[in-house]
Amino acid sequence: MTSQISASRSRPGATAAESPPENPDGRRRRADTSRQRIIEAMMDLTRAGEVSPSAEAVAVKAGVGRRTVFRLFSDMETVYREIHQVMMGRIEPVFRAPLEGRSWRDRLDAMIERRAKIFEEILPFKTAADTQRHLSPFLQEDHAQLARMTRQMLADVLPKKMAPGSRTFEALDAALSMEMWQRLRHDQSLSPKAARAAMKHMAGALVPRP
């Protein structure tokens, strides 16, 4: 989906009278609907394990023509941005919501629960994006943004003595990262529940409860 297909030529003899110009608002609405269906199709295929869905597969899933896919998404950076907007709309409110707990240690456990939910939601998209990140400035920034968000969330939970730069903070940041979730789920073949328990165990080893 990195090249654009030119529109088909009009058939010989076609005239303006035979094909009256379409209302611009109608074209725009139809294009917006097609864009949404294409993005939803790409996301569905990615969730199903397609790391790099083909234009043909996306077109079939979305119920549009292959040419429409290329016309509306002439480069992959546009696709990445659209998917990013959809995903951030889902996960950012979860990231930003206050963590409940009587102590910072309780809030750390609540944070792990929240991360597990978020990480599992974005796992197929992160896995697919990692295969293309070296080619995409947008995916590189997206990767860095996720690292910043998770790092700040951890800094907000831990006491000042465990500030960023301390050995405990850096160890926890690695142990509770998206990359660790990917390893637990993919390389070690753990279920989401088991992966979450493993993260809590690592946190408990690094910062035991009083």
Short mmCIF file of C-alpha atoms in Angstrom, two decimals:
data_model
loop_
_atom_site.label_atom_id
_atom_site.label_comp_id
_atom_site.label_asym_id
_atom_site.label_seq_id
_atom_site.Cartn_x
_atom_site.Cartn_y
_atom_site.Cartn_z
CA MET A 1 0.00 0.00 0.00
CA THR A 2 2.90 2.36 -0.61
CA SER A 3 2.16 3.31 -4.23
CA GLN A 4 -0.85 5.10 -5.62
CA ILE A 5 -3.01 3.70 -8.41
CA SER A 6 -4.19 6.26 -10.93
CA ALA A 7 -7.91 6.62 -11.56
CA SER A 8 -9.36 4.74 -14.50
CA ARG A 9 -9.82 6.67 -17.72
CA SER A 10 -13.27 7.71 -18.85
CA ARG A 11 -14.72 5.48 -21.52
CA PRO A 12 -14.61 6.87 -25.04
CA GLY A 13 -17.54 9.05 -25.89
CA ALA A 14 -18.53 9.84 -22.30
CA THR A 15 -19.97 13.34 -21.89
CA ALA A 16 -20.76 15.64 -19.01
CA ALA A 17 -24.46 15.17 -19.74
CA GLU A 18 -24.15 11.42 -19.24
CA SER A 19 -22.26 11.82 -15.93
CA PRO A 20 -23.41 14.93 -14.06
CA PRO A 21 -20.95 16.22 -11.48
CA GLU A 22 -21.54 14.84 -8.02
CA ASN A 23 -22.26 17.15 -5.11
CA PRO A 24 -18.96 17.89 -3.29
CA ASP A 25 -20.56 17.27 0.11
CA GLY A 26 -21.77 13.88 -1.06
CA ARG A 27 -18.31 12.94 -2.33
CA ARG A 28 -16.78 14.04 0.94
CA ARG A 29 -19.22 12.04 3.04
CA ARG A 30 -18.66 8.96 0.91
CA ALA A 31 -14.89 9.37 1.15
CA ASP A 32 -15.07 9.80 4.93
CA THR A 33 -17.19 6.67 5.24
CA SER A 34 -14.76 4.70 3.07
CA ARG A 35 -11.78 5.95 5.10
CA GLN A 36 -13.40 4.81 8.31
CA ARG A 37 -14.24 1.40 6.88
CA ILE A 38 -10.70 0.97 5.56
CA ILE A 39 -9.12 1.87 8.92
CA GLU A 40 -11.50 -0.44 10.78
CA ALA A 41 -10.67 -3.22 8.31
CA MET A 42 -6.94 -2.72 8.79
CA MET A 43 -7.34 -2.79 12.56
CA ASP A 44 -9.47 -5.94 12.43
CA LEU A 45 -6.91 -7.69 10.21
CA THR A 46 -4.06 -6.60 12.47
CA ARG A 47 -5.88 -7.91 15.54
CA ALA A 48 -6.29 -11.20 13.69
CA GLY A 49 -2.52 -11.46 13.29
CA GLU A 50 -1.90 -9.85 9.90
CA VAL A 51 1.31 -7.88 10.52
CA SER A 52 1.13 -6.16 7.13
CA PRO A 53 -2.33 -6.55 5.56
CA SER A 54 -2.35 -6.36 1.78
CA ALA A 55 -4.39 -3.76 -0.08
CA GLU A 56 -6.51 -6.58 -1.52
CA ALA A 57 -7.29 -8.00 1.93
CA VAL A 58 -8.14 -4.55 3.29
CA ALA A 59 -10.39 -3.78 0.33
CA VAL A 60 -12.30 -7.05 0.71
CA LYS A 61 -12.68 -6.59 4.47
CA ALA A 62 -13.81 -2.98 4.10
CA GLY A 63 -16.14 -3.72 1.20
CA VAL A 64 -14.50 -1.16 -1.08
CA GLY A 65 -12.49 -1.33 -4.27
CA ARG A 66 -8.74 -1.81 -4.18
CA ARG A 67 -8.39 1.46 -6.07
CA THR A 68 -10.29 3.25 -3.28
CA VAL A 69 -7.75 2.00 -0.74
CA PHE A 70 -4.87 3.46 -2.74
CA ARG A 71 -6.73 6.68 -3.51
CA LEU A 72 -7.57 7.45 0.12
CA PHE A 73 -4.33 6.13 1.62
CA SER A 74 -1.54 6.77 -0.86
CA ASP A 75 1.21 6.28 1.75
CA MET A 76 1.56 4.21 4.91
CA GLU A 77 2.39 7.19 7.15
CA THR A 78 -1.21 8.34 6.66
CA VAL A 79 -2.47 4.91 7.68
CA TYR A 80 -0.27 4.87 10.79
CA ARG A 81 -1.54 8.29 11.82
CA GLU A 82 -5.19 7.30 11.41
CA ILE A 83 -4.75 4.12 13.46
CA HIS A 84 -2.78 6.04 16.08
CA GLN A 85 -5.64 8.53 16.49
CA VAL A 86 -8.15 5.74 16.99
CA MET A 87 -5.96 3.91 19.53
CA MET A 88 -5.05 7.04 21.49
CA GLY A 89 -8.72 7.91 21.74
CA ARG A 90 -9.22 4.56 23.47
CA ILE A 91 -6.19 4.32 25.74
CA GLU A 92 -5.31 7.90 26.69
CA PRO A 93 -8.29 8.36 29.06
CA VAL A 94 -7.25 5.11 30.77
CA PHE A 95 -3.67 6.36 31.08
CA ARG A 96 -4.81 9.69 32.52
CA ALA A 97 -7.38 8.45 35.05
CA PRO A 98 -6.25 8.70 38.71
CA LEU A 99 -4.99 5.51 40.31
CA GLU A 100 -6.73 4.37 43.47
CA GLY A 101 -4.94 3.01 46.54
CA ARG A 102 -4.20 3.90 50.14
CA SER A 103 -0.44 3.78 49.62
CA TRP A 104 1.97 4.22 46.73
CA ARG A 105 2.49 0.44 46.78
CA ASP A 106 -1.25 -0.12 46.33
CA ARG A 107 -1.25 2.38 43.47
CA LEU A 108 1.70 0.57 41.88
CA ASP A 109 -0.34 -2.65 41.81
CA ALA A 110 -3.28 -0.71 40.35
CA MET A 111 -0.94 0.72 37.71
CA ILE A 112 0.22 -2.77 36.72
CA GLU A 113 -3.41 -3.85 36.33
CA ARG A 114 -4.05 -0.82 34.14
CA ARG A 115 -0.92 -1.34 32.07
CA ALA A 116 -1.81 -4.95 31.45
CA LYS A 117 -5.18 -3.86 30.08
CA ILE A 118 -3.66 -1.15 27.87
CA PHE A 119 -0.74 -3.27 26.68
CA GLU A 120 -3.04 -6.13 25.71
CA GLU A 121 -5.23 -3.73 23.75
CA ILE A 122 -2.35 -2.32 21.72
CA LEU A 123 -0.24 -5.51 21.51
CA PRO A 124 -1.16 -6.54 17.92
CA PHE A 125 -0.69 -2.99 16.65
CA LYS A 126 2.62 -2.53 18.45
CA THR A 127 3.86 -5.87 17.09
CA ALA A 128 2.90 -4.85 13.55
CA ALA A 129 4.39 -1.36 13.96
CA ASP A 130 7.71 -2.73 15.21
CA THR A 131 8.30 -4.43 11.86
CA GLN A 132 8.03 -1.08 10.06
CA ARG A 133 9.38 1.36 12.65
CA HIS A 134 12.82 1.67 11.07
CA LEU A 135 11.12 2.98 7.91
CA SER A 136 8.66 5.37 9.54
CA PRO A 137 9.47 8.61 11.39
CA PHE A 138 5.90 8.64 12.68
CA LEU A 139 6.17 5.15 14.18
CA GLN A 140 9.49 6.09 15.76
CA GLU A 141 7.86 9.05 17.48
CA ASP A 142 4.84 6.94 18.44
CA HIS A 143 7.16 4.41 20.08
CA ALA A 144 8.94 7.19 21.98
CA GLN A 145 5.62 8.71 23.06
CA LEU A 146 4.42 5.44 24.57
CA ALA A 147 7.71 5.09 26.46
CA ARG A 148 7.35 8.65 27.81
CA MET A 149 3.75 8.09 28.89
CA THR A 150 4.47 4.85 30.74
CA ARG A 151 7.60 6.32 32.32
CA GLN A 152 5.72 9.38 33.57
CA MET A 153 2.92 7.21 34.95
CA LEU A 154 5.49 5.25 36.96
CA ALA A 155 7.20 8.43 38.19
CA ASP A 156 3.84 9.76 39.40
CA VAL A 157 3.25 6.62 41.48
CA LEU A 158 6.63 6.03 43.12
CA PRO A 159 7.94 7.99 46.14
CA LYS A 160 10.62 10.63 45.58
CA LYS A 161 13.42 8.35 46.75
CA MET A 162 12.68 6.20 43.68
CA ALA A 163 12.80 9.06 41.18
CA PRO A 164 13.79 8.56 37.53
CA GLY A 165 17.47 7.78 37.33
CA SER A 166 17.52 5.68 40.48
CA ARG A 167 18.31 1.99 40.08
CA THR A 168 14.91 0.95 41.42
CA PHE A 169 13.02 3.24 39.06
CA GLU A 170 14.97 2.15 36.01
CA ALA A 171 14.57 -1.53 36.89
CA LEU A 172 10.81 -1.10 37.37
CA ASP A 173 10.51 0.91 34.16
CA ALA A 174 12.06 -1.99 32.24
CA ALA A 175 10.19 -4.74 34.11
CA LEU A 176 6.80 -3.09 33.59
CA SER A 177 7.35 -1.94 30.01
CA MET A 178 5.47 -2.71 26.81
CA GLU A 179 8.54 -4.59 25.61
CA MET A 180 8.36 -6.87 28.65
CA TRP A 181 4.65 -7.46 28.01
CA GLN A 182 5.48 -8.47 24.44
CA ARG A 183 8.12 -10.89 25.68
CA LEU A 184 5.82 -12.45 28.27
CA ARG A 185 2.94 -12.81 25.82
CA HIS A 186 4.84 -13.80 22.67
CA ASP A 187 8.25 -15.24 23.55
CA GLN A 188 7.17 -16.94 26.77
CA SER A 189 3.63 -17.71 25.54
CA LEU A 190 1.93 -16.59 28.75
CA SER A 191 -1.75 -15.78 28.94
CA PRO A 192 -2.72 -12.18 29.75
CA LYS A 193 -3.52 -13.25 33.32
CA ALA A 194 -0.18 -15.03 33.74
CA ALA A 195 1.73 -12.13 32.17
CA ARG A 196 0.07 -9.71 34.58
CA ALA A 197 0.96 -11.95 37.52
CA ALA A 198 4.58 -12.13 36.32
CA MET A 199 4.79 -8.33 36.19
CA LYS A 200 3.41 -8.07 39.70
CA HIS A 201 5.94 -10.66 40.87
CA MET A 202 8.81 -8.65 39.37
CA ALA A 203 7.53 -5.47 41.00
CA GLY A 204 7.23 -7.30 44.30
CA ALA A 205 10.83 -8.50 44.05
CA LEU A 206 12.06 -4.97 43.34
CA VAL A 207 9.88 -3.14 45.87
CA PRO A 208 8.48 -5.60 48.42
CA ARG A 209 5.44 -4.63 50.41
CA PRO A 210 6.22 -3.47 53.96
#
